[in-house]
PDB file of C-alpha atoms in Angstrom:
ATOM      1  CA  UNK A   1      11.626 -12.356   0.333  1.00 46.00           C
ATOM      2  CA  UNK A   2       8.732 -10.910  -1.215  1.00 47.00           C
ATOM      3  CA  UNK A   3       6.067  -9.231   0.798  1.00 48.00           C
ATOM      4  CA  UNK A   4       2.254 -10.421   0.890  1.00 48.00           C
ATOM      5  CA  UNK A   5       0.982  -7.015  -0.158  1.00 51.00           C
ATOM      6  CA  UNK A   6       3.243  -6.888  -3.544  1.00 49.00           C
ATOM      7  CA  UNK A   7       1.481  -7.401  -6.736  1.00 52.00           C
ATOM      8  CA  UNK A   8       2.111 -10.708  -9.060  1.00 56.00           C
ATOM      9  CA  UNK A   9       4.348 -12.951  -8.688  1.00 61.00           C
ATOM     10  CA  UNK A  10       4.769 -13.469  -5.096  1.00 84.00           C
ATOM     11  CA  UNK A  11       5.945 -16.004  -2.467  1.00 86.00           C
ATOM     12  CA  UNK A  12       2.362 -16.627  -1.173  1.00 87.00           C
ATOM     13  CA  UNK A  13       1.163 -17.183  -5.550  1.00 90.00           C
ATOM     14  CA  UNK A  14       3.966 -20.012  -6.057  1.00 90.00           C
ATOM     15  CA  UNK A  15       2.882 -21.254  -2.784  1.00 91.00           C
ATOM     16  CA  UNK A  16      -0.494 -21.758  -3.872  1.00 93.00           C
ATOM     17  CA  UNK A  17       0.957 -22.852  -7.531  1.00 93.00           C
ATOM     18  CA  UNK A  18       3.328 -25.601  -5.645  1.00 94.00           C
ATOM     19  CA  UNK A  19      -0.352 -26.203  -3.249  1.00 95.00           C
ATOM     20  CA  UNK A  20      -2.415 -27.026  -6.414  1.00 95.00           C
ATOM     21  CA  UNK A  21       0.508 -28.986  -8.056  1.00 95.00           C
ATOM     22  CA  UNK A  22       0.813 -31.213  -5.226  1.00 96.00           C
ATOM     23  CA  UNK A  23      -2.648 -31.933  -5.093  1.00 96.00           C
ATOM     24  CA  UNK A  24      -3.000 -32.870  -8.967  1.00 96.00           C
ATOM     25  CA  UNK A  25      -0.033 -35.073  -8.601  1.00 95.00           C
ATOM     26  CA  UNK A  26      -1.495 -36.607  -5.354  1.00 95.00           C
ATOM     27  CA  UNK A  27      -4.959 -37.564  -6.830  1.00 95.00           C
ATOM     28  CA  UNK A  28      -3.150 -38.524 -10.314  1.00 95.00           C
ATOM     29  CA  UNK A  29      -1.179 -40.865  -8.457  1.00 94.00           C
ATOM     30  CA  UNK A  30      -3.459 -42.418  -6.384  1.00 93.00           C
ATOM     31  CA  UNK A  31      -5.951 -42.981  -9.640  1.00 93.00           C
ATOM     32  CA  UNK A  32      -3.306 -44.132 -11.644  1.00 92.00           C
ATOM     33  CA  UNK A  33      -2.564 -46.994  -8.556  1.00 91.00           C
ATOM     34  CA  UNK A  34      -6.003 -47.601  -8.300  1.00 90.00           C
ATOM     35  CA  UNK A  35      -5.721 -48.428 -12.216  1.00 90.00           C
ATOM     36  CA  UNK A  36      -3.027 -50.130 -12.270  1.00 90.00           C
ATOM     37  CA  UNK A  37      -4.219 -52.446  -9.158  1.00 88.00           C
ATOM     38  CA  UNK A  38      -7.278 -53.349 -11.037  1.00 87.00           C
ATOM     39  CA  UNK A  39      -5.371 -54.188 -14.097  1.00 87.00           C
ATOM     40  CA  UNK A  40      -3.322 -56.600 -12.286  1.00 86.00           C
ATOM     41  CA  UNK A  41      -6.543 -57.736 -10.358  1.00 84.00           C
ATOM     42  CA  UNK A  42      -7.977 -58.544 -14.123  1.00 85.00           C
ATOM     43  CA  UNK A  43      -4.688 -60.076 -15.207  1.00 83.00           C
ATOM     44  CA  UNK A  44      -5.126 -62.596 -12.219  1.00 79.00           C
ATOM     45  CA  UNK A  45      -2.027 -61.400 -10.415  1.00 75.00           C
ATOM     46  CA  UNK A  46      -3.132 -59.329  -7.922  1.00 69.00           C
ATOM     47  CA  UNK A  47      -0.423 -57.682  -5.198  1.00 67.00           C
ATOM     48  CA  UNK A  48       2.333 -56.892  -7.466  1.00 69.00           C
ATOM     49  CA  UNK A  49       4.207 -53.551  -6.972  1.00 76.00           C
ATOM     50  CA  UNK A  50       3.387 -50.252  -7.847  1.00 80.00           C
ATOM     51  CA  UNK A  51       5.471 -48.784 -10.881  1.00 88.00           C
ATOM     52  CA  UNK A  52       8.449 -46.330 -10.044  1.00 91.00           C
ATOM     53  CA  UNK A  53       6.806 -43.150 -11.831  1.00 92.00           C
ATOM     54  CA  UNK A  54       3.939 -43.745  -9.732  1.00 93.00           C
ATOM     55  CA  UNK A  55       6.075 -44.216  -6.403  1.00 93.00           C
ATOM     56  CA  UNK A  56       7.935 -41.153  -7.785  1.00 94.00           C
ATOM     57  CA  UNK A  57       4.420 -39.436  -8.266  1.00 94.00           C
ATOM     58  CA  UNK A  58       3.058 -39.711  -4.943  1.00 94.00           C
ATOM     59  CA  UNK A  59       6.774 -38.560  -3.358  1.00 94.00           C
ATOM     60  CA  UNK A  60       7.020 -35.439  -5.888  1.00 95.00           C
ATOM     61  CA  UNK A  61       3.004 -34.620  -5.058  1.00 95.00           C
ATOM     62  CA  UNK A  62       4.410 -35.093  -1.169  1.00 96.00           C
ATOM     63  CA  UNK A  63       7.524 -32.863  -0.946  1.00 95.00           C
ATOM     64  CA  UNK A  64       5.942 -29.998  -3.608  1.00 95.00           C
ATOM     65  CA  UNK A  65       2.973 -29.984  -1.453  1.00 95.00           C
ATOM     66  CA  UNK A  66       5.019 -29.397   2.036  1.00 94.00           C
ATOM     67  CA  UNK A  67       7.084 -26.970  -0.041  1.00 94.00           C
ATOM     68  CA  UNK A  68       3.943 -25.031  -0.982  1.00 94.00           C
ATOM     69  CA  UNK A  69       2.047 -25.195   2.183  1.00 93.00           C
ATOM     70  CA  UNK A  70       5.555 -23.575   3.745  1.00 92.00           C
ATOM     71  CA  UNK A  71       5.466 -20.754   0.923  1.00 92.00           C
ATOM     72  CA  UNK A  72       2.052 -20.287   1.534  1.00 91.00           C
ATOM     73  CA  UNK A  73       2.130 -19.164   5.341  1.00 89.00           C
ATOM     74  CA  UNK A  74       2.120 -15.130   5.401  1.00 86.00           C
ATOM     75  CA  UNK A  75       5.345 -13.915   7.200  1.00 83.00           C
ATOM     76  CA  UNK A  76       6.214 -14.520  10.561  1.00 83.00           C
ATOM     77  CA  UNK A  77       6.538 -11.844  13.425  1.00 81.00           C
ATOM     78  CA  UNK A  78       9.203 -12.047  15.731  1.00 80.00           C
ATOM     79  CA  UNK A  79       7.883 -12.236  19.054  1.00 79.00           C
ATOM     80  CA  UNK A  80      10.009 -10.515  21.384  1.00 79.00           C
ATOM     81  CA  UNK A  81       9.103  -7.101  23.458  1.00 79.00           C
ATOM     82  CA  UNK A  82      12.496  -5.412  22.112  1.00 79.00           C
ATOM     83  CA  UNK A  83      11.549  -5.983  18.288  1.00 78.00           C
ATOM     84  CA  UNK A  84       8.563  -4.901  18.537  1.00 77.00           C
ATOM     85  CA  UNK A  85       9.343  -1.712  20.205  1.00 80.00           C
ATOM     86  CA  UNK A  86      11.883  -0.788  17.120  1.00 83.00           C
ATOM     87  CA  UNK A  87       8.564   0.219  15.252  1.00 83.00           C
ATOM     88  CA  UNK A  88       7.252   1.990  17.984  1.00 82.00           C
ATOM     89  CA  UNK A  89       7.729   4.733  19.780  1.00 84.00           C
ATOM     90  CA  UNK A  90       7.799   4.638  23.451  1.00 82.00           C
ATOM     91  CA  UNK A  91       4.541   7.096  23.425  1.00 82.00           C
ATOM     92  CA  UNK A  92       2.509   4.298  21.564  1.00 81.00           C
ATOM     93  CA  UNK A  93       3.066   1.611  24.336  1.00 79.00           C
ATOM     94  CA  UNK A  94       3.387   3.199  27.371  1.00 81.00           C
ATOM     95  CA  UNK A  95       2.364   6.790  27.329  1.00 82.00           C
ATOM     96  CA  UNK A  96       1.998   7.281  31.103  1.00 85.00           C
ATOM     97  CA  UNK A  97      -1.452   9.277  31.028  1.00 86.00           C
ATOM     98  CA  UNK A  98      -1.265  10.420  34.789  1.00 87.00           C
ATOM     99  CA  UNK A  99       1.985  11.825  34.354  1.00 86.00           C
ATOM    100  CA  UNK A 100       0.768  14.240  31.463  1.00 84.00           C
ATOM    101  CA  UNK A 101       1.297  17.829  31.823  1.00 83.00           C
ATOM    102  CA  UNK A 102      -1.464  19.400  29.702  1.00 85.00           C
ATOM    103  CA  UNK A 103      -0.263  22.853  32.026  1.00 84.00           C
ATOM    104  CA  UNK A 104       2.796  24.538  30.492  1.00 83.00           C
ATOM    105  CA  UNK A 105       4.481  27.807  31.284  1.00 85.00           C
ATOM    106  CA  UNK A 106       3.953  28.942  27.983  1.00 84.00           C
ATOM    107  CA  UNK A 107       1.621  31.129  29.649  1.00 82.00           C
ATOM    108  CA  UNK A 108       3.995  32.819  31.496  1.00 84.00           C
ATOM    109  CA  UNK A 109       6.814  32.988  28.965  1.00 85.00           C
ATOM    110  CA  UNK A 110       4.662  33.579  25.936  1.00 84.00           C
ATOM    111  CA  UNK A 111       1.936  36.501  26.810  1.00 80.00           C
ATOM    112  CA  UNK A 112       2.993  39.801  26.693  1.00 77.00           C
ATOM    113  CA  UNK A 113       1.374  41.243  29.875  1.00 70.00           C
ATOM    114  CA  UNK A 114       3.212  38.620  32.051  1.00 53.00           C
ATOM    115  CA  UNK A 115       6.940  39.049  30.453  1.00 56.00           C
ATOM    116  CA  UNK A 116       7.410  41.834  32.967  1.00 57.00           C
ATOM    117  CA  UNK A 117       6.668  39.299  35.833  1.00 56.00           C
ATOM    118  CA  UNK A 118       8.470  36.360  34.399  1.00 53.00           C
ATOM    119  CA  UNK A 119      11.703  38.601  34.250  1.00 58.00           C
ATOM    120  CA  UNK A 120      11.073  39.280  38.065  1.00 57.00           C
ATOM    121  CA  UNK A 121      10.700  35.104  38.529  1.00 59.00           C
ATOM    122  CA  UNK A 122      14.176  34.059  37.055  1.00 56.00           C
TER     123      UNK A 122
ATOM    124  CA  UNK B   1      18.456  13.481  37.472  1.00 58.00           C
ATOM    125  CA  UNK B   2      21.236  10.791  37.134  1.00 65.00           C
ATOM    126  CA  UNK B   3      20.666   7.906  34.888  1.00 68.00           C
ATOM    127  CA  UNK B   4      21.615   5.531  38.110  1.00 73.00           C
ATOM    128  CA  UNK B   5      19.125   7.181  39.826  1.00 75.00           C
ATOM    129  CA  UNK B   6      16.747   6.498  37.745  1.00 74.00           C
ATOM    130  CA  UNK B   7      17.336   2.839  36.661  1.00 68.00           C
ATOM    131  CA  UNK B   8      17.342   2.389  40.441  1.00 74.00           C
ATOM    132  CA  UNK B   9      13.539   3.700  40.854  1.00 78.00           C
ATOM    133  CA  UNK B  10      12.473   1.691  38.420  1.00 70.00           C
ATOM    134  CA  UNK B  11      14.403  -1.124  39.462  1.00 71.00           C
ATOM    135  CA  UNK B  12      12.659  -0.675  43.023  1.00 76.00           C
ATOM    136  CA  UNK B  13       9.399   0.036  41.622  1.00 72.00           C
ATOM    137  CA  UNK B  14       9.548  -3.216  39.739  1.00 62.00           C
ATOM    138  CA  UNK B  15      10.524  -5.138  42.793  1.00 64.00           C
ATOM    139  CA  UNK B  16       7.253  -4.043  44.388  1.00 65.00           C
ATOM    140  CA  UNK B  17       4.649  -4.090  41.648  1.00 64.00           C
ATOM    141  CA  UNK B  18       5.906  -6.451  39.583  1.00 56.00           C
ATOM    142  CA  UNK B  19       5.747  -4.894  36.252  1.00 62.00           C
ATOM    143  CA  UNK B  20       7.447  -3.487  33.036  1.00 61.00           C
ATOM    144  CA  UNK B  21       8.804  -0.309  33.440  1.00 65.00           C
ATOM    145  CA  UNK B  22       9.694   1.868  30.370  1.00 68.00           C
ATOM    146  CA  UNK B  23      12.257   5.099  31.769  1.00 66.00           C
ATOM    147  CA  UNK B  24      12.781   7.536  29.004  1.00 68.00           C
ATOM    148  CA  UNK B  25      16.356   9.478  29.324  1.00 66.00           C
ATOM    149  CA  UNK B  26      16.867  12.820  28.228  1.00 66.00           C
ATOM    150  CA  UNK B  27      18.918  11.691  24.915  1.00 67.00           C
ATOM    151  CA  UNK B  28      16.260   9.535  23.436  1.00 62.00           C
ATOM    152  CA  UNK B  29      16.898   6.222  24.982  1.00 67.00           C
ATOM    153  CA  UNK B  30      14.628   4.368  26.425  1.00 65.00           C
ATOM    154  CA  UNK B  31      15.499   1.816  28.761  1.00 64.00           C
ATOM    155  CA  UNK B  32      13.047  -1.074  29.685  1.00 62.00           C
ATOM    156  CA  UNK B  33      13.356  -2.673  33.505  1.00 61.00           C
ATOM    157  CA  UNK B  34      11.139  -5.340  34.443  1.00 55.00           C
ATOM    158  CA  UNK B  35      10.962  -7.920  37.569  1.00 49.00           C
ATOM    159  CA  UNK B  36      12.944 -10.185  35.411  1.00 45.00           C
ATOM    160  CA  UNK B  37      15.604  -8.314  36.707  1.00 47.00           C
ATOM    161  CA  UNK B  38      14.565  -8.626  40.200  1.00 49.00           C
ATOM    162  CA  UNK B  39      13.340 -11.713  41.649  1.00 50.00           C
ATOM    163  CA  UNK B  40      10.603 -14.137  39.533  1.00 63.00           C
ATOM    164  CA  UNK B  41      10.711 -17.196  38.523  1.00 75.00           C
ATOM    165  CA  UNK B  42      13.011 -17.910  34.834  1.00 72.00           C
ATOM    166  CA  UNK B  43       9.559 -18.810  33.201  1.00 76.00           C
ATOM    167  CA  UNK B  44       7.983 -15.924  34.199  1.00 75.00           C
ATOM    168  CA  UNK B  45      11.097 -14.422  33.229  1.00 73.00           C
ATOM    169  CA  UNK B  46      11.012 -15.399  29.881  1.00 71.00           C
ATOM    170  CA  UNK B  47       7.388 -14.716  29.663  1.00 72.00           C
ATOM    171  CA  UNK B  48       6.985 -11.243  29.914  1.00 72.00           C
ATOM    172  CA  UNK B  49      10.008 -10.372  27.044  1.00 73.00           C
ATOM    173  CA  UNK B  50       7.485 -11.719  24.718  1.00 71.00           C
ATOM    174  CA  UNK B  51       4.770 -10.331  22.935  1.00 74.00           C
ATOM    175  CA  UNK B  52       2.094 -12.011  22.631  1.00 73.00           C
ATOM    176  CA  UNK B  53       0.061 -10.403  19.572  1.00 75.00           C
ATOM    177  CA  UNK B  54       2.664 -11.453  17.578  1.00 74.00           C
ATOM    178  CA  UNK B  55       2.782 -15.552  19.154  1.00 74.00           C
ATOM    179  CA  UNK B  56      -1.033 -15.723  18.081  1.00 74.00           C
ATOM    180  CA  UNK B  57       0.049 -14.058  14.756  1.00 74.00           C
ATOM    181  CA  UNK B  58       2.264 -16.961  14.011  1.00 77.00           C
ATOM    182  CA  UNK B  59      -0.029 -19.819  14.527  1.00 81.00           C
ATOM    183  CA  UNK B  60      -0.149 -19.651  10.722  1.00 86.00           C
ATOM    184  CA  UNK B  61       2.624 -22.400  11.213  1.00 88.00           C
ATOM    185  CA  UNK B  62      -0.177 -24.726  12.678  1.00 90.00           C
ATOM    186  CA  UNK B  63      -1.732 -24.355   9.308  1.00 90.00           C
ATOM    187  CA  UNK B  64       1.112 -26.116   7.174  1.00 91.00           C
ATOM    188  CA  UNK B  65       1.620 -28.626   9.993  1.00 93.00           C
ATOM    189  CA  UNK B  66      -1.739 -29.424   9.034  1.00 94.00           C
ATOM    190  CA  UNK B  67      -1.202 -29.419   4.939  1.00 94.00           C
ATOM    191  CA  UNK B  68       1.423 -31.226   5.935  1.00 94.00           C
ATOM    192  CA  UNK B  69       0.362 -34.526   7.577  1.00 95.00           C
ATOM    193  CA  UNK B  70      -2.965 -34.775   4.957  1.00 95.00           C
ATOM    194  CA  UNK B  71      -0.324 -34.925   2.471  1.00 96.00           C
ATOM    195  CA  UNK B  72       1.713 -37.469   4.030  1.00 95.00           C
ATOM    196  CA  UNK B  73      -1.164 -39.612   4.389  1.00 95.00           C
ATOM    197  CA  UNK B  74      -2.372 -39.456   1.038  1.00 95.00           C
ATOM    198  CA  UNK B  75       1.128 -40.413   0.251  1.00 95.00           C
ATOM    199  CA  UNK B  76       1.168 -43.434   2.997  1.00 94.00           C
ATOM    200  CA  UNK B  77      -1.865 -44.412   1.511  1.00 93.00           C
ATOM    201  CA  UNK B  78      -1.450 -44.377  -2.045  1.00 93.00           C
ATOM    202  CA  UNK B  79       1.960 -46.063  -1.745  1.00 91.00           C
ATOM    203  CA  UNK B  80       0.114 -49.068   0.277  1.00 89.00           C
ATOM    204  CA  UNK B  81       2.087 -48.499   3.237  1.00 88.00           C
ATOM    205  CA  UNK B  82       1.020 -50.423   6.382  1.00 85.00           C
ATOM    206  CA  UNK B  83       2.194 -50.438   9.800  1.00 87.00           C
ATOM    207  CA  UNK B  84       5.448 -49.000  10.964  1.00 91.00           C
ATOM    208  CA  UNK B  85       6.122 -48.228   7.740  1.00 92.00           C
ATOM    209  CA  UNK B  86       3.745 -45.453   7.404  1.00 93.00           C
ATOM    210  CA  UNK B  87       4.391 -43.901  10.611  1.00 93.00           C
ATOM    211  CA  UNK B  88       8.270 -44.048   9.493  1.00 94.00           C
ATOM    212  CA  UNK B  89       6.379 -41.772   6.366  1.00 94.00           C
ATOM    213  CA  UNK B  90       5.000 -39.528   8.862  1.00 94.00           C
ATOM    214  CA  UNK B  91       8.159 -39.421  10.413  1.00 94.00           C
ATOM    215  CA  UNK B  92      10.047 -38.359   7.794  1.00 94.00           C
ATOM    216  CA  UNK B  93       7.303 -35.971   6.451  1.00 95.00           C
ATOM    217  CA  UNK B  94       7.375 -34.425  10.046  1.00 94.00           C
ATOM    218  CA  UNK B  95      11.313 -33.680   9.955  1.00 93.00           C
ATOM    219  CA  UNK B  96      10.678 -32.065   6.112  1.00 93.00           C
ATOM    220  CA  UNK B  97       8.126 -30.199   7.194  1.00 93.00           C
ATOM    221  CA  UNK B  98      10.218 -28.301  10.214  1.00 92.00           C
ATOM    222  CA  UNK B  99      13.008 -28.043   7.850  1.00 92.00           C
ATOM    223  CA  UNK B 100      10.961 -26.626   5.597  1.00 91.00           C
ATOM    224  CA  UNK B 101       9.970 -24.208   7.870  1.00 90.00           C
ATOM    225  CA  UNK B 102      12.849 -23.880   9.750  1.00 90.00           C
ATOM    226  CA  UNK B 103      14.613 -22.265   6.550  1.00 88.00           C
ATOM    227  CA  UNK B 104      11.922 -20.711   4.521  1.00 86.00           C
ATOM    228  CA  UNK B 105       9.747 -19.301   7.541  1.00 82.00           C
ATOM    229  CA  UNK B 106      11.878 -18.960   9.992  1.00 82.00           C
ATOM    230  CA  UNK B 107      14.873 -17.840   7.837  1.00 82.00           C
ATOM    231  CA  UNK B 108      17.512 -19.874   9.991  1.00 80.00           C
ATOM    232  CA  UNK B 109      16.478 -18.525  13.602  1.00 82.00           C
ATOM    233  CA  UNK B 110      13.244 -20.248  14.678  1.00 80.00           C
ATOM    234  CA  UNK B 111      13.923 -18.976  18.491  1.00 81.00           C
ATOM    235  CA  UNK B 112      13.139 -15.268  16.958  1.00 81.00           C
ATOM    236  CA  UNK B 113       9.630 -16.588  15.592  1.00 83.00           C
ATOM    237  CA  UNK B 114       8.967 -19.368  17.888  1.00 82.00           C
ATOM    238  CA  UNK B 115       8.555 -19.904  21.615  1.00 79.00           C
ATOM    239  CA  UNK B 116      10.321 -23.124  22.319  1.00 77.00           C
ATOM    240  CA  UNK B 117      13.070 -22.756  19.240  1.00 78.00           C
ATOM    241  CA  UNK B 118      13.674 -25.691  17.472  1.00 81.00           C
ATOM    242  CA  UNK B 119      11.896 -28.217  19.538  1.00 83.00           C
ATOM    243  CA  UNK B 120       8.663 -26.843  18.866  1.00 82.00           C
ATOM    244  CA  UNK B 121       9.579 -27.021  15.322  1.00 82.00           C
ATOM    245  CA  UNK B 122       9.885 -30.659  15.361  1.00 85.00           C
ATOM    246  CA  UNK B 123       6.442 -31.372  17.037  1.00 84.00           C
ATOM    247  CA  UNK B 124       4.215 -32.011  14.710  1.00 83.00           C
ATOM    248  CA  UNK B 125       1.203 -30.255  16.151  1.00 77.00           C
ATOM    249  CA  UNK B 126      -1.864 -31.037  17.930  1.00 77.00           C
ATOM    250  CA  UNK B 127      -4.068 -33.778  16.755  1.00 88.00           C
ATOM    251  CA  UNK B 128      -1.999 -33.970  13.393  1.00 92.00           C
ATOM    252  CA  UNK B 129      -1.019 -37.875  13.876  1.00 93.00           C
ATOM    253  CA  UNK B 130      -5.081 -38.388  13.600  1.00 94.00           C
ATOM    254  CA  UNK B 131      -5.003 -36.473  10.696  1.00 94.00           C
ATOM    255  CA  UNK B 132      -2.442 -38.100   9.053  1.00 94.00           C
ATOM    256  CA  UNK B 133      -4.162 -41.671  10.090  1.00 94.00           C
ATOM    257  CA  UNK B 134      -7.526 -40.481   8.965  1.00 94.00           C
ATOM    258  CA  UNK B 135      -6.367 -39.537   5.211  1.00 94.00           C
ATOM    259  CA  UNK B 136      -4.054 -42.508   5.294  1.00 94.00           C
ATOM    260  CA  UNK B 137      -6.971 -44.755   6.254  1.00 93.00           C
ATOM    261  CA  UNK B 138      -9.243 -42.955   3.398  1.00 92.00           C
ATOM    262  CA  UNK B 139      -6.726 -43.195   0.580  1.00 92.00           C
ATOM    263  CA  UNK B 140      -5.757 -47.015   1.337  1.00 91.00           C
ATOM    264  CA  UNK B 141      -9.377 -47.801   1.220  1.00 90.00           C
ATOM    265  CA  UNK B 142     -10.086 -45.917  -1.959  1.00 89.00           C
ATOM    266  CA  UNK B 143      -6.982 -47.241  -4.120  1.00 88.00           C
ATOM    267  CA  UNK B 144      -6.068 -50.415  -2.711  1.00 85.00           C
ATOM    268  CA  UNK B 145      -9.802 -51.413  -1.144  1.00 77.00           C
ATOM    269  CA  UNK B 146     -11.588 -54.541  -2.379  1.00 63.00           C
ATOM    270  CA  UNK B 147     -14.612 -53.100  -3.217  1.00 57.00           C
ATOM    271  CA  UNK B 148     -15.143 -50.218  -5.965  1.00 58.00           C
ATOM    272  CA  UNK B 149     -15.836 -46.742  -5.206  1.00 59.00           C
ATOM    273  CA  UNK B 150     -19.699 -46.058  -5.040  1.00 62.00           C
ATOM    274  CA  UNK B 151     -21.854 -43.197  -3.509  1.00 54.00           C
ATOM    275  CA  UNK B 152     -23.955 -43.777  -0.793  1.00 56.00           C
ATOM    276  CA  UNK B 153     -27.467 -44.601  -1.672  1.00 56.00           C
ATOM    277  CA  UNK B 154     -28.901 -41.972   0.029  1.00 49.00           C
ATOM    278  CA  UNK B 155     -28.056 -39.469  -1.622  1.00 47.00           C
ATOM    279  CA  UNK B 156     -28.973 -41.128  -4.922  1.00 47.00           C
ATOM    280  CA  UNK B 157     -32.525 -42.216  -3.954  1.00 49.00           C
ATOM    281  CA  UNK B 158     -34.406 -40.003  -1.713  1.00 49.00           C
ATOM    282  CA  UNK B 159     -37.497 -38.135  -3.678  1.00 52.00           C
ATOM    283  CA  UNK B 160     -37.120 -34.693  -1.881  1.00 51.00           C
ATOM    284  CA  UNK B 161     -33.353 -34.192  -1.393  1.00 47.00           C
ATOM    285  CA  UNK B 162     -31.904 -31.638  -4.191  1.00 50.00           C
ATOM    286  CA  UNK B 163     -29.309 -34.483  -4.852  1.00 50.00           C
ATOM    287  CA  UNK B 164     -31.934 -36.531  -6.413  1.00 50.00           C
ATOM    288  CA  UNK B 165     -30.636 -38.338 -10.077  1.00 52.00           C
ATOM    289  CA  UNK B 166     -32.914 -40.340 -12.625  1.00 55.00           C
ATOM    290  CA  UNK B 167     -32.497 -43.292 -12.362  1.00 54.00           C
ATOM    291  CA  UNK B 168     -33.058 -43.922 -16.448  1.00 58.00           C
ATOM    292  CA  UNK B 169     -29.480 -42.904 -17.359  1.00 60.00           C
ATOM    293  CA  UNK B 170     -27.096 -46.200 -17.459  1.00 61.00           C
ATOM    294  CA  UNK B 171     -24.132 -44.550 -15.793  1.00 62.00           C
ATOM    295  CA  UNK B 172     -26.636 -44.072 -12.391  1.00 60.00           C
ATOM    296  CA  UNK B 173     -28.156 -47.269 -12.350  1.00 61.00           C
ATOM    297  CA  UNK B 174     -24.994 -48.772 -12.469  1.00 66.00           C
ATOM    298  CA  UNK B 175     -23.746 -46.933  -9.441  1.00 65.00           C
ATOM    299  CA  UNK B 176     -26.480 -48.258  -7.522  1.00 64.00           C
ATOM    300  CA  UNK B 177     -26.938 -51.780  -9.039  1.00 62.00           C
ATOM    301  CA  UNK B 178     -22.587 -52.486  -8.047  1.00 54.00           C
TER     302      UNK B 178
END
């Protein structure tokens, strides 16, 4: 699935495109009822039945704009502890300050005036 | 220091403190005990293996539930449905809508994305059967209302308001003469 950050065309663009779609079909529809209703209110037959591209309007306006809504949502995170910690490292979550040695025996091993004493430690 | 050791003292320390305790071994691995493994409640259990940056990062779902049930009752609405029969629309808007997400968002395993797995899927989210009534009830009284579509007067009328229209042009007058 494409990622949000990549450039044109993405998910989240034909989710909007399917959005807008929807929402041109939806008001088309409900205008072209409205029309229609009024015709047959002038004809002196009012309450007859919608047409079936109209009926067929309003249901491909209803399922294209679900669709896009669903495209449209940026990606989901899964929400347990464990996959989260596969892009951490432990030292990110839980770095156990107090337990930090900022003392090492570098000191001892590294310097030259202590080497003779070191050798006399081990 | 042995590995059992180990996994025991944090096993212990979890018992008393009641928290999540990360032990690092010497080959990399790091091994998470928590009072899960001890003695709480299954809720709390489950609880504390979840993250919960990332629950409030999906409430984007909340969003298309939303998109969702306006659609479905401009739908109900334009199609004239009354009654049951509309709330049968909502119905089966509600079960496209968490298939919808169930294989587009979720990619097939809504209990990795979700708290509550498929059932939470299928509830159509808070306040969303107003919503659907509310654009039902607008779009039944627009198309199949007895009385035309007009603006209210106010904002025709009033001297001072930056909505203000002449009154001279034909297509006004008519709007407030119907």
């Amino acid at each position: 699935m494409d990622a949000s950050r990549t450039p044109f065309p993405t998910l989240i663009m034909t989710g909007r495109l399917f959005l807008l779609l929807a929402t041109l079909a939806i008001f088309h529809a409900a205008y072209s009822t409205y029309e229609h209703l009024s015709h047959l209110k002038a004809l002196g037959r009012p309450g007859g039945s919608l047409p079936q591209s109209i009926i067929l309007e309003t249901l491909v306006g209803l399922v294209l704009g679900i669709l896009g809504a669903s495209l449209n949502a940026p990606e989901l995170k899964e929400i347990t502890w464990a996959s989260e910690m596969q892009k951490h490292k432990i030292d990110e979550m839980d770095s156990r300050l107090g337990f930090a040695s900022f003392v090492t025996r570098g000191r001892n091993i590294l310097s030259s005036s202590s080497k003779s004493s070191a050798k006399e430690i081990q | 220091m042995g590995e059992n050791f180990l996994a025991a003292r944090a096993h212990r320390r979890c018992q008393r403190q009641h928290i999540h305790v990360i032990t690092r071994f010497a080959d990399g691995r790091d091994v998470a005990s928590t009072s899960a493994t001890v003695m709480s409640t299954p809720t709390e259990a489950a609880a504390q293996l979840i993250y919960p940056a990332n629950v409030q990062a999906n409430a984007s779902l909340t969003t298309v539930k939303f998109i969702a049930s306006c659609f479905a009752g401009a739908a109900a609405g334009i199609l004239g449905l009354q009654n049951w029969l509309g709330f049968a629309l909502f119905l089966a808007a509600t079960l496209l809508t968490s298939a919808f997400i169930h294989t587009i968002n979720c990619r097939g395993t809504p209990v990795k994305f979700i708290q509550g797995g498929v059932l939470e899927l299928l509830n159509p989210g808070q306040d969303n059967v107003f919503t659907f009534v509310l654009v039902w009830t607008l779009f039944y009284g627009i198309v199949h209302g007895e009385t035309p579509l007009k603006l209210p007067p106010v904002l025709a009328v009033h001297p001072c308001s930056p909505f203000s229209v002449r009154l001279d042009t034909p297509l006004r007058a008519s709007l407030l003469a119907s």
